[in-house]
Coordinates of C-alpha atoms in Angstrom, one line a residue:
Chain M
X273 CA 96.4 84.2 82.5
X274 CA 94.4 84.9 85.6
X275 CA 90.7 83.2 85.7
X276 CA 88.1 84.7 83.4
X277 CA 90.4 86.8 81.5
X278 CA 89.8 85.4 78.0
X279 CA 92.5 85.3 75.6
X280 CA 91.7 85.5 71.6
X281 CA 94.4 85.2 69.1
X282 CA 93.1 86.7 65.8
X283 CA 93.9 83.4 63.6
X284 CA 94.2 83.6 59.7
X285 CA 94.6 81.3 56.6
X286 CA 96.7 82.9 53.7
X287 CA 95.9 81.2 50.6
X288 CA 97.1 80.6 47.5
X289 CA 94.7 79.5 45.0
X290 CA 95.2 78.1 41.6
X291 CA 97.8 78.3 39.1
X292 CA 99.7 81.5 40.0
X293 CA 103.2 80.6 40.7
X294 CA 104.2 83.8 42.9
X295 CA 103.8 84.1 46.6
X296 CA 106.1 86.7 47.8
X297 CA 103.3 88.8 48.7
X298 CA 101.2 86.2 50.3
X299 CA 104.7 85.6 52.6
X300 CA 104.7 89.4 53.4
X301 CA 101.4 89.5 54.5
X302 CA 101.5 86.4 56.6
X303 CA 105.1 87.7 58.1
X304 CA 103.0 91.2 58.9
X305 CA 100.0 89.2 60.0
X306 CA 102.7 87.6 62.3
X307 CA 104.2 90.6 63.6
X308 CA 100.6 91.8 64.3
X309 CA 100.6 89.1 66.8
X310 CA 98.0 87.0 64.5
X311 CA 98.5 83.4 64.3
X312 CA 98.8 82.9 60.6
X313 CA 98.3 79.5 58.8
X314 CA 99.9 79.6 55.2
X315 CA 98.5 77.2 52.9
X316 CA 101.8 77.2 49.6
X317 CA 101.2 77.5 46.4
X318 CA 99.0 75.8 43.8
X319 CA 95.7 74.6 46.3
X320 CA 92.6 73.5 44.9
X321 CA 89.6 75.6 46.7
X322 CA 88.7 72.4 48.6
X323 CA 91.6 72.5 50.2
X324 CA 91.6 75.6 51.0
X325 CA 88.0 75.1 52.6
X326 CA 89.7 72.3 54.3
X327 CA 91.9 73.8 56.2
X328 CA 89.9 77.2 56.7
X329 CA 87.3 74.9 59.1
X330 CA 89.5 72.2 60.6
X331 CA 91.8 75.2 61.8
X332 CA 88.8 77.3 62.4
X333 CA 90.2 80.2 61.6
X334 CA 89.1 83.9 62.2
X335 CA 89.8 85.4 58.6
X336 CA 90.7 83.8 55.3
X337 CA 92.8 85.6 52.9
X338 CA 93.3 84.6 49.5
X339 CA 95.8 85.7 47.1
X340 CA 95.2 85.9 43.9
X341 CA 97.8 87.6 40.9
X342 CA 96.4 84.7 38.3
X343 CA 93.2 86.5 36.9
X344 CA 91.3 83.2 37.9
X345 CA 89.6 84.8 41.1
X346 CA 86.6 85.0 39.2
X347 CA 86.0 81.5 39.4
X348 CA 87.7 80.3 42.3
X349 CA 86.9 82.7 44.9
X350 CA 83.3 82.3 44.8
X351 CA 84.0 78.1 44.8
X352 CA 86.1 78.5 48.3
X353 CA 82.7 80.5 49.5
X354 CA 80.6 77.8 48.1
X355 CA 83.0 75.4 50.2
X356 CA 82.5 77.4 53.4
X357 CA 78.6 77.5 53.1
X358 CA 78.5 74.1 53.0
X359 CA 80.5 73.1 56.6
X360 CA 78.0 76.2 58.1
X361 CA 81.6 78.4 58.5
X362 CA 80.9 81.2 56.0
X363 CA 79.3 83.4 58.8
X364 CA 81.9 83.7 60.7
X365 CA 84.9 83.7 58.6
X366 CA 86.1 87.5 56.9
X367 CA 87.3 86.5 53.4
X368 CA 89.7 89.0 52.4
X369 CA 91.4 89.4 48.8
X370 CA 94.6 90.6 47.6
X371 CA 96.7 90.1 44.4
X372 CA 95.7 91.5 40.6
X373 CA 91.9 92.2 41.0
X374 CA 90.4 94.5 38.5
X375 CA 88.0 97.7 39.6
X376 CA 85.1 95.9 37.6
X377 CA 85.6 92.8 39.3
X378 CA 85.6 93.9 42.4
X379 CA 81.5 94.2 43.1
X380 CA 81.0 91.1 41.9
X381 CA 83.3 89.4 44.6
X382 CA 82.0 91.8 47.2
X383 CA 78.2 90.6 46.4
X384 CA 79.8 86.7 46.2
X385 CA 80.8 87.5 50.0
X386 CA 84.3 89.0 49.7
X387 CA 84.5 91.6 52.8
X388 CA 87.6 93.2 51.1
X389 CA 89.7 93.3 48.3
X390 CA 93.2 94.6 48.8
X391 CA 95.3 95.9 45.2
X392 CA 99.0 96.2 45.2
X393 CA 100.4 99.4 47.4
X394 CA 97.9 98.8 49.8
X395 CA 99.5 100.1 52.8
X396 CA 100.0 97.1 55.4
X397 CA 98.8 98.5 58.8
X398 CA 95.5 99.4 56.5
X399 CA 94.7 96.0 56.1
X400 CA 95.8 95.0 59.5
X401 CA 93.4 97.3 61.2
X402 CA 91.1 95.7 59.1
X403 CA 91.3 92.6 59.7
X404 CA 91.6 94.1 63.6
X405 CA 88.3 95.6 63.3
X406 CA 86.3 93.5 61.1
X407 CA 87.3 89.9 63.1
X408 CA 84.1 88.1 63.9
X409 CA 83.4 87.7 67.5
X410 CA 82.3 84.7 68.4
Chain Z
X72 CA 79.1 79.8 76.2
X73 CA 76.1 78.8 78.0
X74 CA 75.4 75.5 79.3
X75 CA 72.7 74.2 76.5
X76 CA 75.6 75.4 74.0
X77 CA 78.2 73.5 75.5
X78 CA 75.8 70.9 75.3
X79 CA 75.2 71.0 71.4
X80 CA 78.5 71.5 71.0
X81 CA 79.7 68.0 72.6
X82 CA 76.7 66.5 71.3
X83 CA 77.9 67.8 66.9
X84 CA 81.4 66.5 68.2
X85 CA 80.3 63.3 68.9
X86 CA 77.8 63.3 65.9
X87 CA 80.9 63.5 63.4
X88 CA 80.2 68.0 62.9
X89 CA 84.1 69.0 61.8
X90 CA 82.9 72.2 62.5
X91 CA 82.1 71.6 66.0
X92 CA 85.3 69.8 66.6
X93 CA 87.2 72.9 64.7
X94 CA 85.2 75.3 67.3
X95 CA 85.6 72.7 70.5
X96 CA 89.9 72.9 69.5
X97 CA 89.5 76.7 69.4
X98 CA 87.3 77.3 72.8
X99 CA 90.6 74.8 74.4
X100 CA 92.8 77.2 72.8
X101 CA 91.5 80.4 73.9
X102 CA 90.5 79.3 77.3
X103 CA 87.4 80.4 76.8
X104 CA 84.7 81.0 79.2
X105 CA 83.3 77.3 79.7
X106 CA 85.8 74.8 78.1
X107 CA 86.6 73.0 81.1
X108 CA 82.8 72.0 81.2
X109 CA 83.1 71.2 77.5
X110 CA 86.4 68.8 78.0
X111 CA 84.9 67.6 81.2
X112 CA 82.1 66.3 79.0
X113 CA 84.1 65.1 77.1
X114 CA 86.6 62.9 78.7
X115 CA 84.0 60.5 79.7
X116 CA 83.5 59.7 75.3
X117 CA 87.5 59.2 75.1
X118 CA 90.0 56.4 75.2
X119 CA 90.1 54.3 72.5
X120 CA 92.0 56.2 70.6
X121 CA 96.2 55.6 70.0
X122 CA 98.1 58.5 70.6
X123 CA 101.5 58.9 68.9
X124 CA 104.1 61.8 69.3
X125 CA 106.6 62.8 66.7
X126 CA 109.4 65.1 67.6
X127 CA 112.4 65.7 66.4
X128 CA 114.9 69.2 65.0
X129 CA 113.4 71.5 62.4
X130 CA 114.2 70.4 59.3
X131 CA 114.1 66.9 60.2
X132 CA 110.8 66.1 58.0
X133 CA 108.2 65.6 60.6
X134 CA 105.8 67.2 58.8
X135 CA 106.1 65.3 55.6
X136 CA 106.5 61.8 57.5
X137 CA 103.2 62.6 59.5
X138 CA 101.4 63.3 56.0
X139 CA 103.3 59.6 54.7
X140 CA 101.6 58.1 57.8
X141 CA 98.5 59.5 58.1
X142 CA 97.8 58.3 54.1
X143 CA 99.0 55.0 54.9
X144 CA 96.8 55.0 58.2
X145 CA 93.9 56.1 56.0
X146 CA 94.3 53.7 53.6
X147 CA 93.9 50.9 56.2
X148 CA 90.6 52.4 57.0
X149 CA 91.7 54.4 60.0
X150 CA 90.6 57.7 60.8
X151 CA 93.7 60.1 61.4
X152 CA 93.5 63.7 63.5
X153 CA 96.9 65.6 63.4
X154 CA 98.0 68.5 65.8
X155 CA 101.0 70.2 64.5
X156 CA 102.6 72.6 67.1
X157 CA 104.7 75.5 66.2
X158 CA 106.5 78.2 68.1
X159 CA 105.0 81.9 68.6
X160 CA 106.6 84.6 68.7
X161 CA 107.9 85.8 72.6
X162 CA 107.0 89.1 71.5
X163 CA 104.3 89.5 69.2
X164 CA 102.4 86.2 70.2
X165 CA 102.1 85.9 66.8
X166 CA 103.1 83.0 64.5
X167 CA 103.1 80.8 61.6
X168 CA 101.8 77.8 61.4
X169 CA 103.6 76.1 58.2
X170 CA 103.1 72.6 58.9
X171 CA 99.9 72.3 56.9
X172 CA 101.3 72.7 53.4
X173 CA 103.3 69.2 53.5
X174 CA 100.0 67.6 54.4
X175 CA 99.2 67.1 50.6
X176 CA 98.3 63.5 50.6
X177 CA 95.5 63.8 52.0
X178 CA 93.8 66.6 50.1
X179 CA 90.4 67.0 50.4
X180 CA 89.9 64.1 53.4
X181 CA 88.4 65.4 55.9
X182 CA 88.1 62.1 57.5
X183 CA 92.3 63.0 58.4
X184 CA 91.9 66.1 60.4
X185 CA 94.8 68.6 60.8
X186 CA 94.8 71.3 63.2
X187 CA 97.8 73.6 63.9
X188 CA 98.8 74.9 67.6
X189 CA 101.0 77.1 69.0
X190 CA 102.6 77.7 72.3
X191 CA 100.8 81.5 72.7
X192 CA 103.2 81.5 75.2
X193 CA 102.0 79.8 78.0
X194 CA 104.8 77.9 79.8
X195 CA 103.6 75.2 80.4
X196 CA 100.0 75.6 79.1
X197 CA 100.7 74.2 76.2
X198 CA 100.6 70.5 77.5
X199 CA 97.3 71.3 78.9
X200 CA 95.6 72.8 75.6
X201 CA 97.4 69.8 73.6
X202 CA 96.3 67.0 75.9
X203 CA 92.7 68.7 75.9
X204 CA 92.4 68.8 71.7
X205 CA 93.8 65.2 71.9
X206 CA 90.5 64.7 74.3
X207 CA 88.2 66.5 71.3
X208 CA 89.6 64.3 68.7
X209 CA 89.4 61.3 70.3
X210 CA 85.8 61.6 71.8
X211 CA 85.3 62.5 67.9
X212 CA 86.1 59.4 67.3
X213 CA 89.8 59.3 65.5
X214 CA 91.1 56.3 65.7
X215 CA 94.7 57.5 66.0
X216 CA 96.1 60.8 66.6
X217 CA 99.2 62.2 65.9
X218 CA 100.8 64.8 68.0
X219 CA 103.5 66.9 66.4
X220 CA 106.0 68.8 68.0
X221 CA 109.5 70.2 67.3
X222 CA 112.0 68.8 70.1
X223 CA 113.3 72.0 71.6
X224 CA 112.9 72.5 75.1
X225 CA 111.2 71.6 77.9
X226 CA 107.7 72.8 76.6
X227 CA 107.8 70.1 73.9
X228 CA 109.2 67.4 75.5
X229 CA 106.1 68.1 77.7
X230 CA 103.4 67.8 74.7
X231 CA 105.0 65.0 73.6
X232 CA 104.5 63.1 76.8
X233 CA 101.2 63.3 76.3
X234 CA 101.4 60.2 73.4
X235 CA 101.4 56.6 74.4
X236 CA 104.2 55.9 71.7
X237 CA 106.8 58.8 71.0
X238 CA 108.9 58.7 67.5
X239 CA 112.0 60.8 67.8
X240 CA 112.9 61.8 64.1
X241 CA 116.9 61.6 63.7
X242 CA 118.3 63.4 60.2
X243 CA 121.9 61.9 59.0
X244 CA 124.2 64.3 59.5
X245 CA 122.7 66.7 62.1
X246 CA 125.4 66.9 64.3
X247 CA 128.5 64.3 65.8
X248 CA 127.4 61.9 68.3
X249 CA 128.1 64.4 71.0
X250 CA 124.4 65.2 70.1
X251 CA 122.7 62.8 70.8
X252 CA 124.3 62.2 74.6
X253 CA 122.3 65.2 75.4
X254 CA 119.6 64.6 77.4
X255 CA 116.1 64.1 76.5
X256 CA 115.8 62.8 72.9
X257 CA 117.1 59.7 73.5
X258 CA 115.5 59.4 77.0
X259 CA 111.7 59.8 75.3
X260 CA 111.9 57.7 72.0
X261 CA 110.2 54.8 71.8
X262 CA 110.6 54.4 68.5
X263 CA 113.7 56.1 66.3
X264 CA 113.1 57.1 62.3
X265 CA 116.2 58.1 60.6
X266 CA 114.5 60.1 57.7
X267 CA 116.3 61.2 54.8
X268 CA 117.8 57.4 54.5
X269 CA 119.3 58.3 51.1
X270 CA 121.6 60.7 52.1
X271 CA 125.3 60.0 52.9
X272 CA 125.9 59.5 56.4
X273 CA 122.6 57.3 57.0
X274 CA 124.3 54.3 57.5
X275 CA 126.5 56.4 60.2
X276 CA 123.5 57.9 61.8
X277 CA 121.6 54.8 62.3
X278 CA 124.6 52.9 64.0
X279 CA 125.5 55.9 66.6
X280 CA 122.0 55.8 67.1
X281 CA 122.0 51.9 67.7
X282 CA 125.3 52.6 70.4
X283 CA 123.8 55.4 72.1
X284 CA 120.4 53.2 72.9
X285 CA 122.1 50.3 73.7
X286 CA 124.2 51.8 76.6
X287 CA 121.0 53.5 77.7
X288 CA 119.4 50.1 77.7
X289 CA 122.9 49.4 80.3
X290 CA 122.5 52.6 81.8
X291 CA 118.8 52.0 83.2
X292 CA 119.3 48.6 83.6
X293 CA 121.8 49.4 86.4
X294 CA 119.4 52.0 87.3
X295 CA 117.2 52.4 90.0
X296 CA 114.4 50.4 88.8
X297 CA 113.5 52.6 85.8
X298 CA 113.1 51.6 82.3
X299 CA 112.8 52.9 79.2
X300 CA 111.5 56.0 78.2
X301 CA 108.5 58.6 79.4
X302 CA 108.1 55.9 82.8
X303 CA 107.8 59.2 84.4
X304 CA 106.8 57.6 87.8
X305 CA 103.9 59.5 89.5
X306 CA 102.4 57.6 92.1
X307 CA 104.4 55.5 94.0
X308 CA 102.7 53.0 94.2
X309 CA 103.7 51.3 90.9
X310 CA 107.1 52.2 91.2
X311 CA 108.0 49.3 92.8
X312 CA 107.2 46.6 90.5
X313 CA 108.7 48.2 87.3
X314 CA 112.3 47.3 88.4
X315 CA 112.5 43.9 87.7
X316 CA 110.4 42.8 84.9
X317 CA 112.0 41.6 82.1
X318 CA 109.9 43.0 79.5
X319 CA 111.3 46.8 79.1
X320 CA 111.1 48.2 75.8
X321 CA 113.7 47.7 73.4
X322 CA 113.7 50.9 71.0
X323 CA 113.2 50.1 67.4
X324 CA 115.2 52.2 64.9
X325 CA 113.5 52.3 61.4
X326 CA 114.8 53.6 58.2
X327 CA 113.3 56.1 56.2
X328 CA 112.5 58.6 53.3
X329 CA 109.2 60.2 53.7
X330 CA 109.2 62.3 50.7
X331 CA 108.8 59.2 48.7
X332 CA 107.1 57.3 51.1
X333 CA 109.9 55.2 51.8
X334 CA 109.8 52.9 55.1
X335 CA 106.3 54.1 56.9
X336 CA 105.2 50.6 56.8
X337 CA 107.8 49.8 58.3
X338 CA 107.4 52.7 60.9
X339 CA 103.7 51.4 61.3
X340 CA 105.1 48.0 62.2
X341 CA 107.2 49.3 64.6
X342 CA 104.2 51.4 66.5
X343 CA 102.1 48.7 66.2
X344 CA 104.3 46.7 68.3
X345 CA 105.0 49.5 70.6
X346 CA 101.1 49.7 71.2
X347 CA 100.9 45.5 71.6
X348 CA 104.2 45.6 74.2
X349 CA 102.0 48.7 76.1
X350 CA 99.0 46.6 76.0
X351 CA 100.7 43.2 77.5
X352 CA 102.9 44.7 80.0
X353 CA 100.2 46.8 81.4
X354 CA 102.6 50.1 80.9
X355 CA 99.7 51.4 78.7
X356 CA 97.2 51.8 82.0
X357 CA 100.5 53.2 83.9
X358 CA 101.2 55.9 81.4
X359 CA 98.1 56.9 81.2
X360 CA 97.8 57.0 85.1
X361 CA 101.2 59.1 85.0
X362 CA 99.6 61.3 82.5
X363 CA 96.5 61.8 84.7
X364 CA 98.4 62.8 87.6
X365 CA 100.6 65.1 86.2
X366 CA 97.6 66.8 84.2
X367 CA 95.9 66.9 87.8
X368 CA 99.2 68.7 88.8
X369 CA 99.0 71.1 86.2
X370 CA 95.7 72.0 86.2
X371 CA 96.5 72.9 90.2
X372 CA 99.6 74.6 89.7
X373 CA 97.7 77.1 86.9
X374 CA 94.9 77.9 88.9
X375 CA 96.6 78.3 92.5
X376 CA 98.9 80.7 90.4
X377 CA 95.6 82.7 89.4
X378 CA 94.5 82.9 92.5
X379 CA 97.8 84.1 93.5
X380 CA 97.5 86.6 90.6
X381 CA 94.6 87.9 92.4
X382 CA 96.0 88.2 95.6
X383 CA 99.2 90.2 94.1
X384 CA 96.4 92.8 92.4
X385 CA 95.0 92.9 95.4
X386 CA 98.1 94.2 97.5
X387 CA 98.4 96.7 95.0
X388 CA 100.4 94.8 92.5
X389 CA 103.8 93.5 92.5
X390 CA 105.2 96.8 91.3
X391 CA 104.1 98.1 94.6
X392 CA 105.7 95.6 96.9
X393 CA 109.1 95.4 94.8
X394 CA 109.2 99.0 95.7
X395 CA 108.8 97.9 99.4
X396 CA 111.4 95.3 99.1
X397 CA 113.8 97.7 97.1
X398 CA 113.0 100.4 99.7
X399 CA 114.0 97.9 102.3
X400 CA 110.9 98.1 104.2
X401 CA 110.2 94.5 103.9
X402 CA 112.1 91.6 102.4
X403 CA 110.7 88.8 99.6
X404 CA 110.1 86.6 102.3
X405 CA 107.8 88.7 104.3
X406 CA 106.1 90.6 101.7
X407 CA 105.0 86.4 100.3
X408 CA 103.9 85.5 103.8
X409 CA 101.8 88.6 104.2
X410 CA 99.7 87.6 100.2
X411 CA 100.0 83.6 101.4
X412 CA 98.9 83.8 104.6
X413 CA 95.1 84.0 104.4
X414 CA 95.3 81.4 101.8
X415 CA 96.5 79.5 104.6
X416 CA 94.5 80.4 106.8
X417 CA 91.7 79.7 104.7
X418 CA 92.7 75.9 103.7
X419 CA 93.5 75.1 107.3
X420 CA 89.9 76.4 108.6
X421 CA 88.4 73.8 105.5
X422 CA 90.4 71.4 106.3
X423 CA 89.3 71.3 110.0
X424 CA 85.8 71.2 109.2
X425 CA 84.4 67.8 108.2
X426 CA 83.9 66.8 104.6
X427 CA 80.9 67.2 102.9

């Protein structure tokens, strides 16, 4: 790296939240996020928001995505947003969704602070760019 | 960053702001413009804390024994900060960072603070960036930190050097004994954990282990004036009266199963007295000397290599003067003379003049 070149790493949480017992598409996205050159922190299965929050400011990450298939994201995405507000780290995180979310839902978790929700098919490189675009600067 | 926000920023680490020491790790990370004011500031705030490093073969359970210890550590009213490092990918740069998910014990306490790293590729830049998060959570105040790092190559071996007590993790059956001649592990260990002390083969594990450090224990006895592990000497001024005190190090093996918790106090015992024997034999001041110098080093070696970078871009890259050399209208030697030479020039005309 030669002097004042500044090297940024997009970084990213994937989270599972809740009860939902599948993660196979939370592990595709974090391989893809991977192969995107983003450093991806999974969180596993079966976290409590809090934890999520936890890890989303001590790793001080670029972009949170949370994964959701359960039906509870209702309730538990706008807690992890509550979570963020309160350690001053909402601004500058991109929440993203994925997983089971249904059209009428959708606006709600948008106005709670959601900057995207991503439904099954969603063609990867579409919410790569995404994220490529949208990334706060800091 | 400008100077009055490097200025808050040091001044919400030392207040206790996790955010600020999330954002400090980050602007270490990234290089960005202005950290080296920022751990400048604050290497005069650091110190007290212990420094631990835990390596050992994926698999091993690092990871889960770091979670055991940090609990246990919390629960004796300690304050714990954790840096898990990971590989990235040689091509992408990317990576995942999977180390969090076994850190369930302490769910919701922020007061143990976990922060993943990866290499980004840097050779050797990845000592530097560890060493300076180690800076940010100590001048935060963690009273011990935990460095963890698999033990593959040379890059590791480096970040774990940066510890004042390093814990090799050994699991039963990884390999014949042929394994653990190799060189490195067995040189850096102050302390050995042979996790996974229910499975068959533990028993077998722990005394190989227990041969291979005693006839290193022979080995740098009969050595010249060396002992132990990580005595890296740097200056040579010390080296000298490290050959024939009596007090060298005797590695403790410990037993145990970190899934279930199994042995940590045990492990804690054992770093305690690693920490008391670096107190009383003064080898705690000389490590951290030997880590001074060689972060001195470092910090040289990086930034004469930009410079160099600069001069290379400047002679119209190195694409440009391979083609000279493949043309044969100069060689490698000449073609580094002609970039070096002003450099020289430069350092020598500095030199002559009188110091400032």
């Amino acid at each position: 790296m030669s002097a004042g070149q500044e090297q940024r790493t997009i970084r990213c949480l994937v989270a599972k939240v809740g009860l939902d017992g599948h993660d196979r598409g939370a592990h595709v996205i974090a391989r893809a996020f991977r192969d995107a050159g983003f450093e991806v922190i999974y969180s596993g299965l079966h976290r409590a928001p809090e934890e999520i929050v936890q890890a989303a400011v001590q790793e001080d990450v670029d972009v949170l995505g949370i994964s959701i298939l359960s039906g509870a994201h209702n309730t538990l995405v706008p807690k992890v947003i509550e979570g963020l507000k309160e350690y001053g780290a909402f601004e500058d995180t991109l929440v993203i969704v994925g997983g089971i979310i249904p059209d009428e839902d959708r606006e709600d978790l948008m106005a709670a602070g959601v900057a995207a929700v991503f439904g099954p098919g969603t063609p990867m490189q579409e919410t790569i760019d995404f994220v490529r675009d949208n990334a706060p600067r800091r | 960053m400008s100077e009055t926000n490097a200025d808050q920023l040091v001044a919400d680490v030392l207040d206790g702001d996790h955010r600020a020491l999330a954002r400090t790790i980050t602007k270490i990370e990234e290089r960005a413009t202005g950290y080296r004011d920022l751990v400048s500031t604050l290497h005069a705030h650091t110190g007290d804390a212990e420094v631990i490093g835990v390596t050992g073969s994926p698999g091993a359970g690092k990871s889960t024994l770091v979670d055991k210890l940090a609990k246990r550590y919390r629960d004796r009213g300690l304050t714990v900060g954790v840096i898990a490092v990971d590989p990235s990918s040689p091509y992408t740069g990317g990576a995942v960072l999977g180390d969090r998910i076994r850190m369930a014990s302490n769910v919701g306490d922020m007061d143990v603070f976990f922060r993943s790293m990866s290499a980004r590729g840097q050779l050797g830049g990845l000592s530097t960036a560890t060493a300076d998060a180690i800076k940010a959570l100590d001048a935060f105040g963690k009273d011990r930190i935990v460095v963890e790092t698999v033990g593959a190559g040379q890059n590791e071996v480096d970040v774990v050097r940066t510890a004042d007590t390093v814990v090799v993790l050994v699991q039963p059956g990884s390999g014949d004994d042929v394994q653990m001649l190799k060189a490195g592990i067995l040189e850096i260990g102050d302390v050995f954990v042979v996790n996974k002390a229910d499975m068959d083969g533990a028993a077998t594990t722990v005394s190989d282990l227990r041969e291979m450090l005693h006839m290193r224990e022979g080995a740098t006895a009969a050595g010249a004036g060396h002992h132990g592990a990580g005595t890296t000497a740097v200056g040579t001024s010390e080296a000298d009266d490290d050959g024939d005190d009596g007090n060298a190090w005797d590695p403790r093996i410990v037993e145990t199963v970190a899934t279930e918790g199994e042995g940590v106090t045990e492990l804690i015992d054992a770093l305690d007295e690693h920490h008391a024997h670096l107190r009383s034999t003064g080898e705690l001041d000389r490590r951290e000397r030997s880590r001074y110098a060689e972060e001195i080093r470092q910090l040289l070696r990086n930034d004469v290599a930009d410079l160099l970078e600069e001069e290379l871009e400047r002679h119209g890259g190195i694409e440009a003067l391979v083609d000279e050399v493949s043309d044969r209208e100069s060689d490698p030697y000449t073609v580094a003379d002609r970039i070096l030479d002003p450099l020289v020039d430069c350092v020598r005309e500095r030199r002559e003049r009188p110091l400032d």
